[in-house]
PDB file of C-alpha atoms in Angstrom:
ATOM      1  CA  MET A   3       2.965  -0.752 -15.450  1.00  0.00           C
ATOM      2  CA  ILE A   4       1.895   2.140 -13.216  1.00  0.00           C
ATOM      3  CA  ASN A   5      -1.808   2.232 -12.423  1.00  0.00           C
ATOM      4  CA  LYS A   6      -3.270   5.178 -14.346  1.00  0.00           C
ATOM      5  CA  TYR A   7      -5.116   6.304 -11.223  1.00  0.00           C
ATOM      6  CA  VAL A   8      -1.779   7.054  -9.554  1.00  0.00           C
ATOM      7  CA  PHE A   9      -1.557  10.063 -11.887  1.00  0.00           C
ATOM      8  CA  PHE A  10      -4.849  11.342 -10.467  1.00  0.00           C
ATOM      9  CA  ILE A  11      -3.272  11.328  -7.006  1.00  0.00           C
ATOM     10  CA  LEU A  12      -0.096  13.019  -8.272  1.00  0.00           C
ATOM     11  CA  SER A  13      -2.184  15.760  -9.914  1.00  0.00           C
ATOM     12  CA  SER A  14      -3.894  16.286  -6.576  1.00  0.00           C
ATOM     13  CA  VAL A  15      -0.491  16.465  -4.859  1.00  0.00           C
ATOM     14  CA  ILE A  16       0.718  19.220  -7.193  1.00  0.00           C
ATOM     15  CA  CYS A  17      -2.451  21.299  -6.819  1.00  0.00           C
ATOM     16  CA  GLN A  18      -2.445  21.014  -3.044  1.00  0.00           C
ATOM     17  CA  SER A  19       1.289  21.783  -2.807  1.00  0.00           C
ATOM     18  CA  LEU A  20       0.711  24.982  -4.790  1.00  0.00           C
ATOM     19  CA  THR A  21      -1.955  26.065  -2.293  1.00  0.00           C
ATOM     20  CA  TYR A  22       0.241  25.185   0.685  1.00  0.00           C
ATOM     21  CA  GLY A  23       3.070  27.265  -0.781  1.00  0.00           C
ATOM     22  CA  ILE A  24       0.766  30.269  -1.144  1.00  0.00           C
ATOM     23  CA  LEU A  25      -0.781  29.976   2.331  1.00  0.00           C
ATOM     24  CA  SER A  26       2.398  29.056   4.249  1.00  0.00           C
ATOM     25  CA  GLY A  27       3.075  31.632   6.955  1.00  0.00           C
ATOM     26  CA  ASN A  28      -0.304  33.375   6.640  1.00  0.00           C
ATOM     27  CA  SER A  29      -2.143  34.442   9.776  1.00  0.00           C
ATOM     28  CA  GLY A  30      -4.217  31.846  11.572  1.00  0.00           C
ATOM     29  CA  GLY A  31      -7.401  33.799  10.850  1.00  0.00           C
ATOM     30  CA  ASN A  32      -6.743  33.877   7.115  1.00  0.00           C
ATOM     31  CA  ILE A  33      -6.010  30.149   7.043  1.00  0.00           C
ATOM     32  CA  LEU A  34      -9.178  29.283   8.996  1.00  0.00           C
ATOM     33  CA  LEU A  35     -11.209  31.531   6.707  1.00  0.00           C
ATOM     34  CA  PHE A  36      -9.762  29.790   3.665  1.00  0.00           C
ATOM     35  CA  VAL A  37     -10.491  26.345   5.120  1.00  0.00           C
ATOM     36  CA  SER A  38     -14.081  27.136   6.126  1.00  0.00           C
ATOM     37  CA  GLN A  39     -14.852  28.935   2.873  1.00  0.00           C
ATOM     38  CA  GLY A  40     -12.986  26.483   0.649  1.00  0.00           C
ATOM     39  CA  PHE A  41     -14.416  23.272   2.071  1.00  0.00           C
ATOM     40  CA  PHE A  42     -17.936  24.724   2.216  1.00  0.00           C
ATOM     41  CA  LEU A  43     -17.752  25.611  -1.487  1.00  0.00           C
ATOM     42  CA  THR A  44     -16.281  22.191  -2.251  1.00  0.00           C
ATOM     43  CA  SER A  45     -19.102  20.420  -0.394  1.00  0.00           C
ATOM     44  CA  ALA A  46     -21.726  22.499  -2.194  1.00  0.00           C
ATOM     45  CA  PHE A  47     -20.120  21.858  -5.587  1.00  0.00           C
ATOM     46  CA  TYR A  48     -20.024  18.076  -5.175  1.00  0.00           C
ATOM     47  CA  LEU A  49     -23.465  17.865  -3.589  1.00  0.00           C
ATOM     48  CA  LEU A  50     -24.787  19.580  -6.714  1.00  0.00           C
ATOM     49  CA  MET A  51     -22.883  17.113  -8.891  1.00  0.00           C
ATOM     50  CA  ALA A  52     -24.249  14.170  -6.898  1.00  0.00           C
ATOM     51  CA  TRP A  53     -27.785  15.524  -7.282  1.00  0.00           C
ATOM     52  CA  MET A  54     -27.343  16.008 -11.040  1.00  0.00           C
ATOM     53  CA  LYS A  55     -26.012  12.452 -11.398  1.00  0.00           C
ATOM     54  CA  ASN A  56     -28.766  11.098  -9.142  1.00  0.00           C
ATOM     55  CA  LYS A  57     -26.236   9.591  -6.723  1.00  0.00           C
ATOM     56  CA  ALA A  58     -28.185   8.737  -3.595  1.00  0.00           C
ATOM     57  CA  VAL A  59     -26.690   8.014  -0.178  1.00  0.00           C
ATOM     58  CA  ARG A  60     -28.137   4.928   1.523  1.00  0.00           C
ATOM     59  CA  MET A  61     -28.298   4.084   5.216  1.00  0.00           C
ATOM     60  CA  CYS A  62     -25.413   1.637   4.852  1.00  0.00           C
ATOM     61  CA  HIS A  63     -23.212   4.571   3.798  1.00  0.00           C
ATOM     62  CA  VAL A  64     -23.823   6.713   6.892  1.00  0.00           C
ATOM     63  CA  ILE A  65     -21.254   5.100   9.196  1.00  0.00           C
ATOM     64  CA  ILE A  66     -18.394   5.321   6.717  1.00  0.00           C
ATOM     65  CA  LEU A  67     -19.306   8.939   5.894  1.00  0.00           C
ATOM     66  CA  ILE A  68     -19.151   9.813   9.590  1.00  0.00           C
ATOM     67  CA  LYS A  69     -15.741   8.125   9.843  1.00  0.00           C
ATOM     68  CA  LEU A  70     -14.560  10.036   6.767  1.00  0.00           C
ATOM     69  CA  ASN A  71     -15.852  13.315   8.211  1.00  0.00           C
ATOM     70  CA  ILE A  72     -13.942  12.764  11.452  1.00  0.00           C
ATOM     71  CA  SER A  73     -10.685  11.674   9.813  1.00  0.00           C
ATOM     72  CA  THR A  74     -10.930  14.449   7.198  1.00  0.00           C
ATOM     73  CA  ALA A  75     -11.449  17.108   9.858  1.00  0.00           C
ATOM     74  CA  ILE A  76      -8.437  15.814  11.799  1.00  0.00           C
ATOM     75  CA  ALA A  77      -6.248  15.711   8.695  1.00  0.00           C
ATOM     76  CA  PHE A  78      -7.069  19.056   7.104  1.00  0.00           C
ATOM     77  CA  LEU A  79      -7.786  21.225  10.123  1.00  0.00           C
ATOM     78  CA  CYS A  80      -4.631  20.093  11.894  1.00  0.00           C
ATOM     79  CA  PHE A  81      -2.503  20.483   8.785  1.00  0.00           C
ATOM     80  CA  TYR A  82      -3.785  23.933   7.811  1.00  0.00           C
ATOM     81  CA  LEU A  83      -3.442  25.152  11.387  1.00  0.00           C
ATOM     82  CA  SER A  84       0.096  23.748  11.547  1.00  0.00           C
ATOM     83  CA  ILE A  85       1.273  25.889   8.611  1.00  0.00           C
ATOM     84  CA  TYR A  86       0.546  28.979  10.682  1.00  0.00           C
ATOM     85  CA  PHE A  87       3.153  27.793  13.191  1.00  0.00           C
ATOM     86  CA  ILE A  88       5.729  26.149  10.900  1.00  0.00           C
ATOM     87  CA  PRO A  89       6.406  26.285   7.116  1.00  0.00           C
ATOM     88  CA  ALA A  90       4.092  24.121   5.020  1.00  0.00           C
ATOM     89  CA  SER A  91       7.020  22.192   3.533  1.00  0.00           C
ATOM     90  CA  ILE A  92       8.201  21.128   7.010  1.00  0.00           C
ATOM     91  CA  SER A  93       4.690  20.301   8.193  1.00  0.00           C
ATOM     92  CA  SER A  94       4.113  18.113   5.144  1.00  0.00           C
ATOM     93  CA  LEU A  95       7.515  16.447   5.716  1.00  0.00           C
ATOM     94  CA  ILE A  96       6.565  15.570   9.294  1.00  0.00           C
ATOM     95  CA  GLU A  97       3.251  14.249   7.999  1.00  0.00           C
ATOM     96  CA  ALA A  98       5.085  12.188   5.372  1.00  0.00           C
ATOM     97  CA  ALA A  99       7.324  10.737   8.103  1.00  0.00           C
ATOM     98  CA  ALA A 100       4.483   9.944  10.479  1.00  0.00           C
ATOM     99  CA  GLY A 101       2.042   8.676   7.830  1.00  0.00           C
ATOM    100  CA  PRO A 102       3.778   5.329   7.220  1.00  0.00           C
ATOM    101  CA  LEU A 103       4.164   4.798  10.976  1.00  0.00           C
ATOM    102  CA  TRP A 104       0.450   5.370  11.508  1.00  0.00           C
ATOM    103  CA  GLY A 105      -0.120   2.981   8.590  1.00  0.00           C
ATOM    104  CA  VAL A 106       1.966   0.307  10.313  1.00  0.00           C
ATOM    105  CA  ILE A 107       0.159   0.833  13.636  1.00  0.00           C
ATOM    106  CA  ILE A 108      -3.301   0.720  12.044  1.00  0.00           C
ATOM    107  CA  GLY A 109      -2.303  -2.323  10.007  1.00  0.00           C
ATOM    108  CA  TYR A 110      -1.069  -4.003  13.206  1.00  0.00           C
ATOM    109  CA  LEU A 111      -4.283  -3.204  15.080  1.00  0.00           C
ATOM    110  CA  PHE A 112      -6.537  -4.587  12.358  1.00  0.00           C
ATOM    111  CA  SER A 113      -4.404  -7.512  11.195  1.00  0.00           C
ATOM    112  CA  THR A 114      -1.651  -9.832  12.395  1.00  0.00           C
ATOM    113  CA  ARG A 115       1.122  -7.788  10.784  1.00  0.00           C
ATOM    114  CA  ASP A 116       4.005  -7.086  13.165  1.00  0.00           C
ATOM    115  CA  ILE A 117       5.566  -3.666  13.592  1.00  0.00           C
ATOM    116  CA  SER A 118       8.922  -3.637  11.829  1.00  0.00           C
ATOM    117  CA  ILE A 119      11.950  -2.249  13.664  1.00  0.00           C
ATOM    118  CA  LYS A 120      13.350  -1.104  10.294  1.00  0.00           C
ATOM    119  CA  SER A 121      10.153   0.861   9.619  1.00  0.00           C
ATOM    120  CA  LEU A 122      10.446   2.555  12.994  1.00  0.00           C
ATOM    121  CA  LEU A 123      14.097   3.387  12.333  1.00  0.00           C
ATOM    122  CA  LEU A 124      13.376   4.891   8.912  1.00  0.00           C
ATOM    123  CA  THR A 125      10.519   6.916  10.362  1.00  0.00           C
ATOM    124  CA  PHE A 126      12.845   8.234  13.068  1.00  0.00           C
ATOM    125  CA  VAL A 127      15.486   9.249  10.482  1.00  0.00           C
ATOM    126  CA  ILE A 128      12.884  11.114   8.390  1.00  0.00           C
ATOM    127  CA  PHE A 129      11.529  12.820  11.496  1.00  0.00           C
ATOM    128  CA  ILE A 130      15.033  13.896  12.548  1.00  0.00           C
ATOM    129  CA  SER A 131      15.553  15.289   9.031  1.00  0.00           C
ATOM    130  CA  SER A 132      12.412  17.385   9.420  1.00  0.00           C
ATOM    131  CA  MET A 133      13.696  18.700  12.757  1.00  0.00           C
ATOM    132  CA  VAL A 134      17.027  19.646  11.161  1.00  0.00           C
ATOM    133  CA  VAL A 135      15.187  21.446   8.356  1.00  0.00           C
ATOM    134  CA  LEU A 136      13.072  23.309  10.907  1.00  0.00           C
ATOM    135  CA  PHE A 137      16.212  24.227  12.881  1.00  0.00           C
ATOM    136  CA  ILE A 138      17.882  25.609   9.735  1.00  0.00           C
ATOM    137  CA  GLU A 139      14.763  27.518   8.663  1.00  0.00           C
ATOM    138  CA  ASN A 140      14.552  29.119  12.146  1.00  0.00           C
ATOM    139  CA  SER A 141      18.233  30.167  12.098  1.00  0.00           C
ATOM    140  CA  GLY A 142      19.165  27.787  14.889  1.00  0.00           C
ATOM    141  CA  LYS A 143      16.153  28.357  17.148  1.00  0.00           C
ATOM    142  CA  PHE A 144      13.384  26.098  18.396  1.00  0.00           C
ATOM    143  CA  LEU A 145      10.290  27.888  19.702  1.00  0.00           C
ATOM    144  CA  LEU A 146       7.009  26.929  21.397  1.00  0.00           C
ATOM    145  CA  ASN A 147       5.174  27.566  18.117  1.00  0.00           C
ATOM    146  CA  ASP A 148       7.389  24.938  16.483  1.00  0.00           C
ATOM    147  CA  GLY A 149       6.296  22.347  19.037  1.00  0.00           C
ATOM    148  CA  ILE A 150       2.635  23.178  18.442  1.00  0.00           C
ATOM    149  CA  GLY A 151       3.140  22.922  14.685  1.00  0.00           C
ATOM    150  CA  ILE A 152       4.852  19.537  15.035  1.00  0.00           C
ATOM    151  CA  MET A 153       2.046  18.095  17.171  1.00  0.00           C
ATOM    152  CA  LEU A 154      -0.583  19.336  14.710  1.00  0.00           C
ATOM    153  CA  SER A 155       1.369  17.777  11.822  1.00  0.00           C
ATOM    154  CA  LEU A 156       1.512  14.421  13.614  1.00  0.00           C
ATOM    155  CA  ALA A 157      -2.238  14.549  14.190  1.00  0.00           C
ATOM    156  CA  ALA A 158      -2.787  15.465  10.519  1.00  0.00           C
ATOM    157  CA  ALA A 159      -0.788  12.380   9.510  1.00  0.00           C
ATOM    158  CA  LEU A 160      -3.103  10.172  11.575  1.00  0.00           C
ATOM    159  CA  GLY A 161      -6.150  11.710   9.913  1.00  0.00           C
ATOM    160  CA  ALA A 162      -4.667  11.277   6.434  1.00  0.00           C
ATOM    161  CA  THR A 163      -3.895   7.611   7.104  1.00  0.00           C
ATOM    162  CA  LEU A 164      -7.432   6.962   8.341  1.00  0.00           C
ATOM    163  CA  ILE A 165      -8.804   8.648   5.203  1.00  0.00           C
ATOM    164  CA  ALA A 166      -6.753   6.382   2.948  1.00  0.00           C
ATOM    165  CA  PHE A 167      -7.999   3.204   4.622  1.00  0.00           C
ATOM    166  CA  SER A 168     -11.637   4.346   4.815  1.00  0.00           C
ATOM    167  CA  SER A 169     -11.699   5.491   1.185  1.00  0.00           C
ATOM    168  CA  LYS A 170     -10.450   2.110   0.000  1.00  0.00           C
ATOM    169  CA  ASN A 171     -13.322   0.407   1.837  1.00  0.00           C
ATOM    170  CA  SER A 172     -15.927   2.837   0.507  1.00  0.00           C
ATOM    171  CA  GLU A 173     -15.868   1.467  -3.026  1.00  0.00           C
ATOM    172  CA  GLU A 174     -16.738  -1.984  -1.723  1.00  0.00           C
ATOM    173  CA  ILE A 175     -20.143  -0.743  -0.515  1.00  0.00           C
ATOM    174  CA  GLY A 176     -20.935   1.210  -3.691  1.00  0.00           C
ATOM    175  CA  LEU A 177     -20.376   4.740  -2.398  1.00  0.00           C
ATOM    176  CA  SER A 178     -19.590   7.026  -5.351  1.00  0.00           C
ATOM    177  CA  ALA A 179     -16.730   9.537  -5.375  1.00  0.00           C
ATOM    178  CA  VAL A 180     -19.012  12.566  -5.825  1.00  0.00           C
ATOM    179  CA  SER A 181     -21.191  11.460  -2.900  1.00  0.00           C
ATOM    180  CA  ILE A 182     -18.142  11.121  -0.663  1.00  0.00           C
ATOM    181  CA  LEU A 183     -16.864  14.537  -1.734  1.00  0.00           C
ATOM    182  CA  GLY A 184     -20.269  16.064  -1.140  1.00  0.00           C
ATOM    183  CA  TYR A 185     -20.554  14.780   2.427  1.00  0.00           C
ATOM    184  CA  ARG A 186     -17.068  14.140   3.875  1.00  0.00           C
ATOM    185  CA  PHE A 187     -16.065  17.796   4.461  1.00  0.00           C
ATOM    186  CA  HIS A 188     -18.959  18.985   6.642  1.00  0.00           C
ATOM    187  CA  PHE A 189     -17.124  18.518   9.957  1.00  0.00           C
ATOM    188  CA  THR A 190     -14.096  20.298   8.475  1.00  0.00           C
ATOM    189  CA  TRP A 191     -15.766  23.508   7.328  1.00  0.00           C
ATOM    190  CA  VAL A 192     -18.148  23.697  10.308  1.00  0.00           C
ATOM    191  CA  LEU A 193     -15.361  23.298  12.890  1.00  0.00           C
ATOM    192  CA  SER A 194     -13.042  25.725  11.090  1.00  0.00           C
ATOM    193  CA  LEU A 195     -15.872  28.269  10.872  1.00  0.00           C
ATOM    194  CA  ILE A 196     -16.607  27.937  14.601  1.00  0.00           C
ATOM    195  CA  ILE A 197     -12.920  28.379  15.478  1.00  0.00           C
ATOM    196  CA  TYR A 198     -12.601  31.312  13.058  1.00  0.00           C
ATOM    197  CA  GLN A 199     -15.594  33.077  14.585  1.00  0.00           C
ATOM    198  CA  GLN A 200     -14.222  32.536  18.089  1.00  0.00           C
ATOM    199  CA  VAL A 201     -10.797  33.888  17.093  1.00  0.00           C
ATOM    200  CA  SER A 202     -11.878  36.835  14.929  1.00  0.00           C
ATOM    201  CA  GLY A 203     -15.358  37.651  16.250  1.00  0.00           C
ATOM    202  CA  GLU A 204     -16.576  37.838  12.642  1.00  0.00           C
ATOM    203  CA  VAL A 205     -19.017  35.700  10.658  1.00  0.00           C
ATOM    204  CA  LEU A 206     -18.289  34.069   7.321  1.00  0.00           C
ATOM    205  CA  LEU A 207     -20.699  36.177   5.263  1.00  0.00           C
ATOM    206  CA  THR A 208     -19.114  39.462   6.363  1.00  0.00           C
ATOM    207  CA  SER A 209     -15.539  38.254   5.799  1.00  0.00           C
ATOM    208  CA  PHE A 210     -15.975  36.295   2.551  1.00  0.00           C
ATOM    209  CA  LYS A 211     -12.943  36.745   0.263  1.00  0.00           C
ATOM    210  CA  TRP A 212     -13.474  36.266  -3.460  1.00  0.00           C
ATOM    211  CA  GLU A 213      -9.764  35.675  -4.074  1.00  0.00           C
ATOM    212  CA  TYR A 214     -10.062  32.506  -2.000  1.00  0.00           C
ATOM    213  CA  PHE A 215     -12.704  31.191  -4.408  1.00  0.00           C
ATOM    214  CA  ALA A 216     -10.188  30.519  -7.213  1.00  0.00           C
ATOM    215  CA  LEU A 217      -7.575  29.259  -4.750  1.00  0.00           C
ATOM    216  CA  ALA A 218     -10.124  26.922  -3.150  1.00  0.00           C
ATOM    217  CA  PHE A 219     -11.095  25.501  -6.554  1.00  0.00           C
ATOM    218  CA  VAL A 220      -7.458  24.846  -7.517  1.00  0.00           C
ATOM    219  CA  GLY A 221      -6.302  23.789  -4.057  1.00  0.00           C
ATOM    220  CA  ILE A 222      -9.319  21.901  -2.698  1.00  0.00           C
ATOM    221  CA  THR A 223     -12.248  21.280  -5.053  1.00  0.00           C
ATOM    222  CA  LEU A 224     -10.350  19.966  -8.082  1.00  0.00           C
ATOM    223  CA  PRO A 225      -7.573  18.017  -6.282  1.00  0.00           C
ATOM    224  CA  MET A 226     -10.088  16.426  -3.897  1.00  0.00           C
ATOM    225  CA  TYR A 227     -11.857  14.873  -6.884  1.00  0.00           C
ATOM    226  CA  PHE A 228      -8.578  13.608  -8.363  1.00  0.00           C
ATOM    227  CA  LEU A 229      -7.558  12.268  -4.957  1.00  0.00           C
ATOM    228  CA  GLN A 230     -10.866  10.551  -4.226  1.00  0.00           C
ATOM    229  CA  ILE A 231     -10.895   8.824  -7.617  1.00  0.00           C
ATOM    230  CA  GLY A 232      -7.320   7.637  -7.087  1.00  0.00           C
ATOM    231  CA  MET A 233      -7.704   6.529  -3.456  1.00  0.00           C
ATOM    232  CA  GLN A 234     -10.685   4.341  -4.283  1.00  0.00           C
ATOM    233  CA  ARG A 235      -8.678   2.411  -6.879  1.00  0.00           C
ATOM    234  CA  VAL A 236      -5.132   2.064  -5.527  1.00  0.00           C
ATOM    235  CA  HIS A 237      -3.613   0.602  -2.375  1.00  0.00           C
ATOM    236  CA  PRO A 238      -3.624   3.065   0.584  1.00  0.00           C
ATOM    237  CA  LEU A 239       0.157   2.819   0.872  1.00  0.00           C
ATOM    238  CA  VAL A 240       0.552   3.861  -2.790  1.00  0.00           C
ATOM    239  CA  THR A 241      -1.374   7.006  -1.872  1.00  0.00           C
ATOM    240  CA  MET A 242       1.181   7.611   0.889  1.00  0.00           C
ATOM    241  CA  VAL A 243       4.056   7.249  -1.600  1.00  0.00           C
ATOM    242  CA  CYS A 244       2.505   9.918  -3.819  1.00  0.00           C
ATOM    243  CA  PHE A 245       2.048  12.256  -0.862  1.00  0.00           C
ATOM    244  CA  SER A 246       5.696  11.810   0.088  1.00  0.00           C
ATOM    245  CA  PHE A 247       6.408  14.238  -2.760  1.00  0.00           C
ATOM    246  CA  VAL A 248       4.413  17.031  -1.091  1.00  0.00           C
ATOM    247  CA  PRO A 249       7.272  18.479   1.071  1.00  0.00           C
ATOM    248  CA  VAL A 250       9.650  18.910  -1.884  1.00  0.00           C
ATOM    249  CA  ILE A 251       7.026  20.328  -4.245  1.00  0.00           C
ATOM    250  CA  THR A 252       5.664  22.629  -1.516  1.00  0.00           C
ATOM    251  CA  TYR A 253       9.154  23.914  -0.716  1.00  0.00           C
ATOM    252  CA  LEU A 254       9.733  24.712  -4.396  1.00  0.00           C
ATOM    253  CA  PHE A 255       6.446  26.626  -4.506  1.00  0.00           C
ATOM    254  CA  GLU A 256       7.366  28.461  -1.274  1.00  0.00           C
ATOM    255  CA  SER A 257      10.638  29.496  -2.922  1.00  0.00           C
ATOM    256  CA  LEU A 258       8.755  30.596  -6.017  1.00  0.00           C
ATOM    257  CA  PHE A 259       6.540  32.841  -3.868  1.00  0.00           C
ATOM    258  CA  GLY A 260       9.366  34.614  -2.059  1.00  0.00           C
ATOM    259  CA  LYS A 261      11.185  32.264   0.326  1.00  0.00           C
ATOM    260  CA  GLU A 262      14.934  32.079  -0.261  1.00  0.00           C
ATOM    261  CA  LEU A 263      15.915  28.720  -1.752  1.00  0.00           C
ATOM    262  CA  ASN A 264      18.295  26.870   0.559  1.00  0.00           C
ATOM    263  CA  PHE A 265      19.985  23.946  -1.204  1.00  0.00           C
ATOM    264  CA  VAL A 266      20.858  22.239   2.091  1.00  0.00           C
ATOM    265  CA  VAL A 267      17.171  22.237   3.025  1.00  0.00           C
ATOM    266  CA  LEU A 268      16.229  21.051  -0.472  1.00  0.00           C
ATOM    267  CA  GLY A 269      18.783  18.242  -0.210  1.00  0.00           C
ATOM    268  CA  LEU A 270      17.395  17.111   3.162  1.00  0.00           C
ATOM    269  CA  LEU A 271      13.867  17.171   1.758  1.00  0.00           C
ATOM    270  CA  LEU A 272      14.952  15.039  -1.213  1.00  0.00           C
ATOM    271  CA  LEU A 273      16.734  12.607   1.120  1.00  0.00           C
ATOM    272  CA  SER A 274      13.611  12.358   3.256  1.00  0.00           C
ATOM    273  CA  LEU A 275      11.533  11.747   0.139  1.00  0.00           C
ATOM    274  CA  ILE A 276      13.772   8.839  -0.886  1.00  0.00           C
ATOM    275  CA  LEU A 277      13.653   7.331   2.616  1.00  0.00           C
ATOM    276  CA  ALA A 278       9.852   7.711   2.775  1.00  0.00           C
ATOM    277  CA  VAL A 279       9.385   5.968  -0.564  1.00  0.00           C
ATOM    278  CA  ILE A 280      11.748   3.148   0.509  1.00  0.00           C
ATOM    279  CA  GLN A 281       9.830   2.698   3.743  1.00  0.00           C
ATOM    280  CA  ILE A 282       6.395   2.659   2.126  1.00  0.00           C
ATOM    281  CA  LYS A 283       7.540   0.245  -0.615  1.00  0.00           C
ATOM    282  CA  ARG A 284       8.689  -2.150   2.103  1.00  0.00           C
ATOM    283  CA  MET A 285       5.137  -2.154   3.443  1.00  0.00           C
ATOM    284  CA  LEU A 286       3.474  -3.015   0.103  1.00  0.00           C
TER     285      LEU A 286
END
């Protein structure tokens, strides 16, 4: 029987994929503004919830919150910046390909588990699929921006993997979900705000966009709660399986919002999804 908390993670996947589909291809400034504004509002919302529920943070929680802040900033900043350079569906596919590999490497570093040649081969096939999709989407071209987007996606996959492992450990020391959500995004919104101000020369208060408020609630605040609840109660690799669906769902949302639906690309994304699920299941 499927753990009911898996459905929390899948709900988060759908909400986030919707946001990625909307933001895909936006200017870098708009994306940074959304990230800084969205994660600031999310932090404030969950800090208020933690205060109302009297959820205190103890000294023993500080180290893991710092680790979560660092890994969260790597995951979300790199991913959101990547979708300025390459489509969100391709970025999430690269992340889905690299995530299991990072999981294998981290598992090897912190245990006696060997790195499987089959896992490396499957990861390579999924990565090649993402390159083919990118090549098709660019009408047979490969540009410098594509390389930047790929590197950012690989870094985002590392951050996401670190989040999954850290979140699983957090429940063991009694750190509540609302406390984590209230404190884990501070590095993310502060860094994105600093970069945004350097790029645009504007400050957040003068460039606040109300339309991002609703999008941030649907795409960050709500799914982050679903995700945090799920990650604390299921195996980290199960979380990766759920997030393997992001490229396909994001591509469908991109098509819904104006991108022409290419069935060859959709087929490659579905193939990559199947391979990713097979690979992650082998690691369970």
